[in-house]
mmCIF file of C-alpha atoms in Angstrom:
data_model
loop_
_atom_site.group_PDB
_atom_site.id
_atom_site.type_symbol
_atom_site.label_atom_id
_atom_site.label_comp_id
_atom_site.label_asym_id
_atom_site.label_seq_id
_atom_site.Cartn_x
_atom_site.Cartn_y
_atom_site.Cartn_z
ATOM 1 C CA MET A 125 19.207 4.865 -14.365
ATOM 2 C CA SER A 126 19.769 7.762 -11.956
ATOM 3 C CA THR A 127 23.284 8.508 -10.740
ATOM 4 C CA HIS A 128 24.270 7.871 -7.145
ATOM 5 C CA SER A 129 24.519 11.620 -6.502
ATOM 6 C CA GLU A 130 20.912 12.152 -7.639
ATOM 7 C CA LEU A 131 19.757 9.464 -5.221
ATOM 8 C CA PHE A 132 21.069 11.582 -2.368
ATOM 9 C CA THR A 133 20.097 15.030 -3.684
ATOM 10 C CA ASP A 134 16.641 14.315 -5.146
ATOM 11 C CA PRO A 135 15.463 10.862 -4.025
ATOM 12 C CA ILE A 136 11.778 11.515 -4.701
ATOM 13 C CA GLN A 137 12.536 11.840 -8.414
ATOM 14 C CA ALA A 138 15.585 9.586 -8.616
ATOM 15 C CA ILE A 139 14.386 6.447 -6.836
ATOM 16 C CA PRO A 140 11.400 5.435 -9.076
ATOM 17 C CA PRO A 141 13.427 4.840 -12.270
ATOM 18 C CA VAL A 142 16.078 2.956 -10.287
ATOM 19 C CA VAL A 143 13.387 0.751 -8.765
ATOM 20 C CA ARG A 144 11.879 0.083 -12.170
ATOM 21 C CA GLU A 145 15.234 -1.050 -13.542
ATOM 22 C CA HIS A 146 15.739 -3.419 -10.611
ATOM 23 C CA LEU A 147 12.230 -4.850 -10.988
ATOM 24 C CA LEU A 148 12.624 -5.292 -14.739
ATOM 25 C CA SER A 149 15.967 -7.045 -14.301
ATOM 26 C CA TYR A 150 14.617 -9.360 -11.615
ATOM 27 C CA CYS A 151 11.416 -10.213 -13.496
ATOM 28 C CA THR A 152 13.438 -10.979 -16.623
ATOM 29 C CA GLN A 153 15.517 -13.494 -14.660
ATOM 30 C CA ARG A 154 12.488 -15.135 -13.080
ATOM 31 C CA ASN A 155 10.575 -15.248 -16.366
ATOM 32 C CA GLN A 156 13.430 -17.216 -17.918
ATOM 33 C CA HIS A 157 13.001 -19.789 -15.151
ATOM 34 C CA SER A 158 9.229 -19.780 -15.702
ATOM 35 C CA LEU A 159 9.668 -20.316 -19.445
ATOM 36 C CA ALA A 160 12.018 -23.225 -18.793
ATOM 37 C CA MET A 161 9.266 -24.810 -16.698
ATOM 38 C CA ASP A 162 6.376 -24.308 -19.125
ATOM 39 C CA GLU A 163 4.925 -21.650 -21.392
ATOM 40 C CA ASN A 164 1.806 -21.447 -19.217
ATOM 41 C CA VAL A 165 3.888 -20.635 -16.134
ATOM 42 C CA HIS A 166 5.635 -17.916 -18.124
ATOM 43 C CA LEU A 167 2.312 -16.436 -19.227
ATOM 44 C CA GLY A 168 1.336 -16.134 -15.566
ATOM 45 C CA THR A 169 4.540 -14.553 -14.306
ATOM 46 C CA ALA A 170 4.525 -12.190 -17.294
ATOM 47 C CA VAL A 171 1.208 -10.843 -15.995
ATOM 48 C CA LEU A 172 2.856 -10.239 -12.611
ATOM 49 C CA GLU A 173 5.757 -8.464 -14.315
ATOM 50 C CA ASP A 174 3.377 -6.208 -16.214
ATOM 51 C CA PHE A 175 1.503 -5.389 -13.012
ATOM 52 C CA VAL A 176 4.570 -4.336 -11.017
ATOM 53 C CA LEU A 177 6.036 -2.332 -13.899
ATOM 54 C CA SER A 178 2.913 -0.571 -15.183
ATOM 55 C CA GLY A 179 2.073 1.741 -12.301
ATOM 56 C CA GLY A 180 2.575 2.890 -8.759
ATOM 57 C CA LYS A 181 4.552 5.787 -7.303
ATOM 58 C CA ARG A 182 7.264 3.623 -5.668
ATOM 59 C CA MET A 183 6.605 5.346 -2.361
ATOM 60 C CA ARG A 184 7.723 2.390 -0.243
ATOM 61 C CA PRO A 185 11.219 2.257 -1.747
ATOM 62 C CA ILE A 186 11.356 6.059 -1.543
ATOM 63 C CA PHE A 187 10.631 5.948 2.182
ATOM 64 C CA GLY A 188 13.041 3.045 2.608
ATOM 65 C CA TRP A 189 15.837 4.906 0.834
ATOM 66 C CA THR A 190 15.142 8.061 2.841
ATOM 67 C CA GLY A 191 15.375 6.001 6.022
ATOM 68 C CA PHE A 192 18.739 4.687 4.851
ATOM 69 C CA MET A 193 20.007 8.176 3.961
ATOM 70 C CA GLY A 194 19.055 9.648 7.311
ATOM 71 C CA ALA A 195 20.727 6.872 9.284
ATOM 72 C CA ARG A 196 23.807 6.347 7.103
ATOM 73 C CA SER A 197 27.088 7.113 8.834
ATOM 74 C CA PRO A 198 30.515 7.635 7.214
ATOM 75 C CA GLU A 199 31.383 4.131 8.410
ATOM 76 C CA CYS A 200 28.521 2.526 6.452
ATOM 77 C CA THR A 201 29.986 0.398 3.659
ATOM 78 C CA GLU A 202 26.798 -1.054 2.171
ATOM 79 C CA ASP A 203 26.837 -1.053 -1.624
ATOM 80 C CA ILE A 204 24.320 1.462 -3.007
ATOM 81 C CA GLU A 205 23.200 -0.918 -5.746
ATOM 82 C CA ALA A 206 22.539 -3.605 -3.143
ATOM 83 C CA VAL A 207 20.560 -1.195 -0.952
ATOM 84 C CA THR A 208 18.314 0.010 -3.781
ATOM 85 C CA THR A 209 17.797 -3.579 -4.959
ATOM 86 C CA ALA A 210 16.715 -4.726 -1.500
ATOM 87 C CA LEU A 211 14.344 -1.782 -1.100
ATOM 88 C CA SER A 212 12.877 -2.370 -4.567
ATOM 89 C CA ALA A 213 11.637 -5.717 -3.243
ATOM 90 C CA LEU A 214 9.032 -3.743 -1.295
ATOM 91 C CA GLU A 215 7.172 -3.345 -4.585
ATOM 92 C CA PHE A 216 6.595 -7.092 -4.685
ATOM 93 C CA ILE A 217 5.176 -6.973 -1.150
ATOM 94 C CA GLN A 218 2.776 -4.309 -2.363
ATOM 95 C CA ALA A 219 1.929 -6.326 -5.478
ATOM 96 C CA CYS A 220 1.030 -9.320 -3.313
ATOM 97 C CA ALA A 221 -1.167 -7.157 -1.083
ATOM 98 C CA LEU A 222 -2.936 -5.398 -3.965
ATOM 99 C CA ILE A 223 -3.578 -8.507 -6.057
ATOM 100 C CA HIS A 224 -5.073 -10.373 -3.111
ATOM 101 C CA ASP A 225 -6.972 -7.295 -1.879
ATOM 102 C CA ASP A 226 -8.606 -6.847 -5.277
ATOM 103 C CA ILE A 227 -9.796 -10.462 -5.228
ATOM 104 C CA ILE A 228 -11.169 -10.091 -1.703
ATOM 105 C CA ASP A 229 -12.975 -6.866 -2.626
ATOM 106 C CA SER A 230 -14.149 -8.166 -6.034
ATOM 107 C CA SER A 231 -12.599 -5.050 -7.573
ATOM 108 C CA ASP A 232 -12.700 -4.621 -11.334
ATOM 109 C CA THR A 233 -10.055 -1.910 -11.723
ATOM 110 C CA ARG A 234 -6.752 -0.884 -10.190
ATOM 111 C CA ARG A 235 -4.844 2.233 -11.302
ATOM 112 C CA GLY A 236 -7.384 2.648 -14.082
ATOM 113 C CA TYR A 237 -6.755 -0.817 -15.559
ATOM 114 C CA PRO A 238 -8.413 -4.215 -15.069
ATOM 115 C CA THR A 239 -7.310 -5.927 -11.869
ATOM 116 C CA VAL A 240 -5.088 -8.979 -12.247
ATOM 117 C CA HIS A 241 -7.880 -11.480 -11.654
ATOM 118 C CA ARG A 242 -10.182 -9.695 -14.122
ATOM 119 C CA ARG A 243 -7.410 -9.565 -16.706
ATOM 120 C CA VAL A 244 -6.767 -13.303 -16.391
ATOM 121 C CA GLU A 245 -10.514 -13.975 -16.412
ATOM 122 C CA ALA A 246 -10.780 -12.110 -19.725
ATOM 123 C CA TYR A 247 -7.845 -14.113 -21.104
ATOM 124 C CA HIS A 248 -9.660 -17.354 -20.207
ATOM 125 C CA ARG A 249 -12.694 -16.222 -22.207
ATOM 126 C CA GLU A 250 -10.638 -14.992 -25.161
ATOM 127 C CA GLN A 251 -8.836 -18.337 -25.418
ATOM 128 C CA GLY A 252 -12.040 -20.347 -25.108
ATOM 129 C CA PHE A 253 -10.756 -22.379 -22.159
ATOM 130 C CA SER A 254 -13.071 -24.813 -20.410
ATOM 131 C CA GLY A 255 -14.429 -24.220 -16.928
ATOM 132 C CA ASP A 256 -15.500 -21.069 -15.112
ATOM 133 C CA ALA A 257 -13.570 -17.987 -16.265
ATOM 134 C CA ALA A 258 -14.039 -16.039 -13.033
ATOM 135 C CA HIS A 259 -12.779 -18.951 -10.933
ATOM 136 C CA PHE A 260 -9.776 -19.338 -13.222
ATOM 137 C CA GLY A 261 -8.979 -15.635 -12.925
ATOM 138 C CA GLU A 262 -9.168 -15.613 -9.148
ATOM 139 C CA SER A 263 -7.222 -18.857 -8.790
ATOM 140 C CA LEU A 264 -4.340 -17.737 -10.961
ATOM 141 C CA ALA A 265 -4.289 -14.268 -9.378
ATOM 142 C CA ILE A 266 -4.019 -15.808 -5.896
ATOM 143 C CA LEU A 267 -0.974 -17.746 -7.078
ATOM 144 C CA LEU A 268 0.564 -14.655 -8.685
ATOM 145 C CA GLY A 269 0.110 -12.756 -5.427
ATOM 146 C CA ASP A 270 1.857 -15.619 -3.659
ATOM 147 C CA MET A 271 4.609 -15.535 -6.280
ATOM 148 C CA ALA A 272 5.107 -11.820 -5.640
ATOM 149 C CA LEU A 273 5.713 -12.561 -1.962
ATOM 150 C CA VAL A 274 8.266 -15.217 -2.947
ATOM 151 C CA TYR A 275 9.964 -12.764 -5.314
ATOM 152 C CA ALA A 276 10.182 -10.165 -2.540
ATOM 153 C CA ASP A 277 11.999 -12.517 -0.174
ATOM 154 C CA ASP A 278 14.342 -13.807 -2.865
ATOM 155 C CA MET A 279 15.142 -10.317 -4.145
ATOM 156 C CA VAL A 280 16.210 -9.166 -0.686
ATOM 157 C CA MET A 281 18.325 -12.246 -0.058
ATOM 158 C CA ASP A 282 19.995 -11.926 -3.476
ATOM 159 C CA SER A 283 20.408 -8.135 -3.292
ATOM 160 C CA GLY A 284 24.062 -8.115 -2.307
ATOM 161 C CA LEU A 285 23.557 -6.642 1.157
ATOM 162 C CA SER A 286 26.181 -7.620 3.695
ATOM 163 C CA ASP A 287 25.471 -10.520 6.025
ATOM 164 C CA ALA A 288 25.339 -8.034 8.907
ATOM 165 C CA ALA A 289 22.697 -5.915 7.151
ATOM 166 C CA LEU A 290 20.627 -8.986 6.308
ATOM 167 C CA ARG A 291 20.671 -9.966 9.970
ATOM 168 C CA ARG A 292 19.597 -6.452 11.001
ATOM 169 C CA ILE A 293 16.609 -6.362 8.647
ATOM 170 C CA ARG A 294 15.398 -9.862 9.454
ATOM 171 C CA GLU A 295 13.059 -8.770 12.267
ATOM 172 C CA PRO A 296 11.471 -5.685 10.601
ATOM 173 C CA TRP A 297 11.056 -7.650 7.354
ATOM 174 C CA ARG A 298 9.358 -10.525 9.177
ATOM 175 C CA ALA A 299 7.177 -8.123 11.159
ATOM 176 C CA MET A 300 6.126 -6.186 8.057
ATOM 177 C CA ARG A 301 4.930 -9.280 6.206
ATOM 178 C CA HIS A 302 3.032 -10.515 9.247
ATOM 179 C CA GLU A 303 1.431 -7.102 9.825
ATOM 180 C CA VAL A 304 0.169 -6.543 6.298
ATOM 181 C CA ILE A 305 -1.458 -9.986 6.075
ATOM 182 C CA GLY A 306 -2.706 -9.803 9.662
ATOM 183 C CA GLY A 307 -4.164 -6.377 8.905
ATOM 184 C CA GLN A 308 -6.036 -7.834 5.956
ATOM 185 C CA ILE A 309 -7.417 -10.622 8.159
ATOM 186 C CA LEU A 310 -8.548 -7.986 10.651
ATOM 187 C CA ASP A 311 -10.156 -5.894 7.899
ATOM 188 C CA ILE A 312 -12.177 -8.820 6.548
ATOM 189 C CA THR A 313 -13.260 -9.900 10.014
ATOM 190 C CA ILE A 314 -14.517 -6.544 11.286
ATOM 191 C CA GLU A 315 -16.305 -5.903 7.994
ATOM 192 C CA SER A 316 -18.073 -9.263 8.170
ATOM 193 C CA LYS A 317 -19.011 -8.771 11.817
ATOM 194 C CA GLY A 318 -20.296 -5.265 11.132
ATOM 195 C CA VAL A 319 -18.068 -3.899 13.900
ATOM 196 C CA GLU A 320 -18.720 -0.210 14.512
ATOM 197 C CA GLY A 321 -16.697 2.505 16.189
ATOM 198 C CA VAL A 322 -13.375 4.099 15.279
ATOM 199 C CA GLU A 323 -11.053 1.788 17.221
ATOM 200 C CA ALA A 324 -11.299 -1.249 14.907
ATOM 201 C CA PRO A 325 -10.749 0.557 11.575
ATOM 202 C CA MET A 326 -7.904 2.553 13.120
ATOM 203 C CA ARG A 327 -6.233 -0.720 14.063
ATOM 204 C CA VAL A 328 -6.708 -1.927 10.483
ATOM 205 C CA ASN A 329 -5.157 1.312 9.215
ATOM 206 C CA ARG A 330 -2.202 0.824 11.532
ATOM 207 C CA TYR A 331 -1.332 -2.651 10.310
ATOM 208 C CA LYS A 332 -2.830 -3.062 6.851
ATOM 209 C CA THR A 333 -1.578 0.277 5.519
ATOM 210 C CA ALA A 334 0.716 2.323 7.760
ATOM 211 C CA ALA A 335 3.083 -0.482 8.742
ATOM 212 C CA TYR A 336 4.059 -1.726 5.287
ATOM 213 C CA THR A 337 3.610 1.585 3.456
ATOM 214 C CA ILE A 338 5.763 3.930 5.541
ATOM 215 C CA GLU A 339 6.713 2.703 9.020
ATOM 216 C CA ARG A 340 8.498 -0.534 8.101
ATOM 217 C CA PRO A 341 10.139 0.768 4.895
ATOM 218 C CA LEU A 342 11.748 3.527 6.983
ATOM 219 C CA HIS A 343 12.672 0.940 9.605
ATOM 220 C CA LEU A 344 14.221 -1.325 6.963
ATOM 221 C CA GLY A 345 16.278 1.478 5.450
ATOM 222 C CA ALA A 346 17.507 2.499 8.881
ATOM 223 C CA ALA A 347 18.353 -1.098 9.787
ATOM 224 C CA ILE A 348 20.391 -1.537 6.608
ATOM 225 C CA ALA A 349 22.393 1.546 7.602
ATOM 226 C CA GLY A 350 22.890 0.271 11.154
ATOM 227 C CA ALA A 351 20.822 3.007 12.823
ATOM 228 C CA ASP A 352 20.584 3.473 16.575
ATOM 229 C CA GLU A 353 17.343 2.807 18.455
ATOM 230 C CA LYS A 354 16.529 6.507 18.830
ATOM 231 C CA THR A 355 16.547 7.040 15.075
ATOM 232 C CA ILE A 356 14.495 3.907 14.438
ATOM 233 C CA ALA A 357 11.937 4.973 17.066
ATOM 234 C CA ALA A 358 11.587 8.405 15.434
ATOM 235 C CA TYR A 359 11.138 6.866 12.002
ATOM 236 C CA ARG A 360 8.539 4.411 13.235
ATOM 237 C CA SER A 361 6.523 7.069 15.065
ATOM 238 C CA TYR A 362 6.570 9.307 11.985
ATOM 239 C CA GLY A 363 5.670 6.341 9.783
ATOM 240 C CA ARG A 364 2.683 5.332 11.888
ATOM 241 C CA ASP A 365 1.264 8.847 11.906
ATOM 242 C CA VAL A 366 1.785 9.571 8.211
ATOM 243 C CA GLY A 367 0.700 6.062 7.220
ATOM 244 C CA ILE A 368 -2.575 6.323 9.114
ATOM 245 C CA ALA A 369 -3.167 9.813 7.707
ATOM 246 C CA PHE A 370 -2.488 8.402 4.233
ATOM 247 C CA GLN A 371 -5.202 5.786 4.778
ATOM 248 C CA LEU A 372 -7.640 8.344 6.173
ATOM 249 C CA ARG A 373 -7.147 10.335 2.976
ATOM 250 C CA ASP A 374 -7.871 7.134 1.060
ATOM 251 C CA ASP A 375 -11.088 6.730 3.077
ATOM 252 C CA VAL A 376 -12.250 10.155 1.906
ATOM 253 C CA LEU A 377 -11.261 9.412 -1.691
ATOM 254 C CA GLY A 378 -13.044 6.052 -1.474
ATOM 255 C CA VAL A 379 -16.322 7.964 -1.186
ATOM 256 C CA PHE A 380 -15.694 11.291 -2.917
ATOM 257 C CA GLY A 381 -12.664 10.632 -5.142
ATOM 258 C CA ASP A 382 -12.493 11.302 -8.869
ATOM 259 C CA PRO A 383 -12.109 7.973 -10.730
ATOM 260 C CA ALA A 384 -9.670 9.687 -13.104
ATOM 261 C CA VAL A 385 -7.406 10.299 -10.110
ATOM 262 C CA THR A 386 -8.037 7.210 -7.968
ATOM 263 C CA GLY A 387 -8.241 4.656 -10.784
ATOM 264 C CA LYS A 388 -11.318 3.173 -9.103
ATOM 265 C CA PRO A 389 -15.060 3.705 -9.615
ATOM 266 C CA ALA A 390 -16.696 6.530 -7.652
ATOM 267 C CA GLY A 391 -18.000 5.448 -4.261
ATOM 268 C CA ASP A 392 -16.100 2.165 -4.350
ATOM 269 C CA ASP A 393 -15.902 1.927 -0.539
ATOM 270 C CA LEU A 394 -19.679 2.300 -0.293
ATOM 271 C CA ARG A 395 -20.198 -0.414 -2.873
ATOM 272 C CA GLU A 396 -17.861 -2.748 -0.968
ATOM 273 C CA GLY A 397 -19.372 -1.885 2.426
ATOM 274 C CA LYS A 398 -16.051 -0.727 3.891
ATOM 275 C CA ARG A 399 -16.202 0.011 7.630
ATOM 276 C CA THR A 400 -13.771 2.912 7.480
ATOM 277 C CA VAL A 401 -13.036 5.571 10.079
ATOM 278 C CA LEU A 402 -15.058 8.009 7.963
ATOM 279 C CA VAL A 403 -18.084 5.714 8.036
ATOM 280 C CA ALA A 404 -17.653 5.061 11.769
ATOM 281 C CA ARG A 405 -17.567 8.778 12.582
ATOM 282 C CA THR A 406 -20.575 9.422 10.338
ATOM 283 C CA LEU A 407 -22.639 6.755 12.096
ATOM 284 C CA ALA A 408 -21.649 8.021 15.542
ATOM 285 C CA ILE A 409 -22.710 11.562 14.653
ATOM 286 C CA LEU A 410 -25.968 10.535 12.991
ATOM 287 C CA ASP A 411 -26.959 8.116 15.755
ATOM 288 C CA ALA A 412 -27.110 11.162 18.014
ATOM 289 C CA ARG A 413 -28.568 13.679 15.569
ATOM 290 C CA ALA A 414 -30.432 11.874 12.784
ATOM 291 C CA PRO A 415 -31.077 8.180 13.529
ATOM 292 C CA GLN A 416 -33.065 7.644 10.337
ATOM 293 C CA ARG A 417 -30.127 8.754 8.195
ATOM 294 C CA ALA A 418 -27.811 6.525 10.215
ATOM 295 C CA ALA A 419 -30.153 3.600 9.562
ATOM 296 C CA ARG A 420 -30.176 4.359 5.830
ATOM 297 C CA LEU A 421 -26.375 4.400 5.721
ATOM 298 C CA ARG A 422 -26.156 1.077 7.573
ATOM 299 C CA GLU A 423 -28.736 -0.402 5.225
ATOM 300 C CA GLY A 424 -26.967 0.852 2.105
ATOM 301 C CA LEU A 425 -23.366 -0.076 2.918
ATOM 302 C CA GLY A 426 -22.371 -2.963 0.680
ATOM 303 C CA HIS A 427 -25.816 -3.034 -0.944
ATOM 304 C CA VAL A 428 -25.459 -0.309 -3.557
ATOM 305 C CA GLU A 429 -27.441 -1.003 -6.714
ATOM 306 C CA SER A 430 -27.129 2.218 -8.695
ATOM 307 C CA ALA A 431 -25.256 5.493 -9.080
ATOM 308 C CA SER A 432 -28.117 7.247 -7.304
ATOM 309 C CA ASP A 433 -27.604 4.964 -4.285
ATOM 310 C CA ILE A 434 -23.941 5.985 -4.153
ATOM 311 C CA GLN A 435 -24.870 9.651 -4.439
ATOM 312 C CA GLU A 436 -27.440 9.334 -1.656
ATOM 313 C CA LEU A 437 -25.024 7.632 0.758
ATOM 314 C CA ALA A 438 -22.229 10.057 -0.114
ATOM 315 C CA GLU A 439 -24.537 12.990 0.641
ATOM 316 C CA ILE A 440 -25.444 11.472 4.015
ATOM 317 C CA ILE A 441 -21.739 11.283 4.880
ATOM 318 C CA ALA A 442 -20.996 14.771 3.532
ATOM 319 C CA ASP A 443 -23.876 16.380 5.434
ATOM 320 C CA SER A 444 -22.925 14.715 8.732
ATOM 321 C CA GLY A 445 -19.774 16.756 9.294
ATOM 322 C CA ALA A 446 -17.641 13.617 9.597
ATOM 323 C CA VAL A 447 -15.440 14.611 6.662
ATOM 324 C CA ASP A 448 -14.324 17.734 8.524
ATOM 325 C CA GLU A 449 -13.444 15.585 11.545
ATOM 326 C CA VAL A 450 -11.370 13.225 9.420
ATOM 327 C CA GLU A 451 -9.625 16.136 7.702
ATOM 328 C CA SER A 452 -8.736 17.578 11.108
ATOM 329 C CA HIS A 453 -7.376 14.207 12.194
ATOM 330 C CA ILE A 454 -5.230 13.993 9.042
ATOM 331 C CA THR A 455 -3.755 17.411 9.798
ATOM 332 C CA GLU A 456 -3.141 16.494 13.432
ATOM 333 C CA LEU A 457 -1.344 13.269 12.506
ATOM 334 C CA LYS A 458 0.765 15.025 9.892
ATOM 335 C CA ASN A 459 1.809 17.735 12.347
ATOM 336 C CA GLN A 460 2.722 15.112 14.956
ATOM 337 C CA ALA A 461 4.886 13.361 12.392
ATOM 338 C CA LEU A 462 6.638 16.578 11.379
ATOM 339 C CA ALA A 463 7.442 17.331 15.013
ATOM 340 C CA THR A 464 8.788 13.818 15.565
ATOM 341 C CA ILE A 465 11.089 13.743 12.568
ATOM 342 C CA THR A 466 13.116 16.731 13.720
ATOM 343 C CA ALA A 467 15.066 14.029 15.597
ATOM 344 C CA VAL A 468 16.592 13.063 12.223
ATOM 345 C CA PRO A 469 17.580 16.496 10.844
ATOM 346 C CA THR A 470 19.482 15.169 7.814
ATOM 347 C CA VAL A 471 16.254 14.017 6.142
ATOM 348 C CA ALA A 472 13.641 16.061 8.023
ATOM 349 C CA GLY A 473 13.071 18.249 4.961
ATOM 350 C CA ILE A 474 12.549 15.312 2.608
ATOM 351 C CA LEU A 475 10.274 13.524 5.069
ATOM 352 C CA GLY A 476 8.310 16.742 5.546
ATOM 353 C CA ASP A 477 7.765 16.931 1.789
ATOM 354 C CA LEU A 478 6.800 13.251 1.682
ATOM 355 C CA ALA A 479 4.317 13.740 4.527
ATOM 356 C CA GLU A 480 2.650 16.577 2.629
ATOM 357 C CA ARG A 481 2.478 14.526 -0.556
ATOM 358 C CA ALA A 482 1.187 11.375 1.149
ATOM 359 C CA THR A 483 -1.537 13.078 3.160
ATOM 360 C CA ALA A 484 -2.699 15.143 0.179
ATOM 361 C CA ARG A 485 -2.472 11.953 -1.954
ATOM 362 C CA ARG A 486 -0.042 13.477 -4.440
ATOM 363 C CA MET A 487 2.165 10.371 -4.518
#
C-alpha cells in the first residue's frame, strides 16, 4: 500500500492501490458473512468482488481524495486511513451503476470482459441449471448491483470517520445516490420517448455521469475536511464542467471508439439507440442541410443489424460536422473548469492534470 506521503505528493498514482486494498479487505469480510449464510450467496458476492477488483481507474476516489487535500486545514484531525476507506466506497456506487446500466442496455461486455449478467448467465448454462439462463443472469446481477449499493453505505459508516465528518457528508452522499439513479431514470425515459434536442441529454450527462463521477466525489472529500462554502462551490462547478466533458468524450467514443480502448463493441451507442448530445447535434444539422440523411439516422438508431449499418450511421455523423461541435464544447467546458479551480490553488495543478486526462479519456 502507498505511504501517506505519496498520497499527498502523487495521488493519481498512489490512490488506486490504496483503494484496491480497502476494497479487497471489505469484500473479504462481507464474503465471510455470505459464506456463513449459504454457499450460493457467497458465489454471488464473489462475482461482485471480482467485478470491483478487476478493472477501473479509481477516478472517483482520486477526485474525492484531491477534494480532501485541497480543503484540509492544519486543524483537520481526520484519520487518513478512515478518509481513504470512506472514499473507496465510491467504487461500490460505480459498481451498482455499471451493473444495472449493462442490464438496461443489454450490454455483453464491460472493460473488455463479459458483463456481470452475461457472466452469471454463462454460469447457469455451464452448471445445467433449470429455467431461463438469461433471466437468471439478469436477476442475480440486479441483486448484486443492489448489494454494491448496500456495501457502499456500510463501508462509509464503518470507515472510522469522525461523527462530525459523517454528519457533514450525509447530504452530498444522499444527493449523489439520488442523482445517479435519477439520471438513469431520465436517460431511459428520454430514449424511450425519442426526445430530441441537446437539452435532455445534457441533463442526463449532468446527473447520470458528472454528479457521481467528479462533482460529488470532490464535494465529499471537501466535506470530510470541513471545507468552507466557497471551496465547495468551486469544486462543484469544476466537477460539473469536467464531468459533462467526460461524458461528451464518451459520446464520441461510443460511435468512433476503438474496442481495444473502450472495452465495448464499435458503434455501441448506435446499436443501443442512445440519444446523446452528439446524435442530437447531428440531427439538428442534418434537418437543415440534408433531411434524407437525418431520416436515415433516426431510422437506424437502435435498429442496427450489421457492421455495415454501424459504418453507414457513423459516416452520417462524421460528415455532418457535429463531432467538431462536440469537440469544441469539450474544450470550452475544460477551460471553464480550469479557470474555476484557481480558487483552490493547493490542488489546482492536480485538478488541471485530471481535467486533461478525463476529457481526453486517459483515465
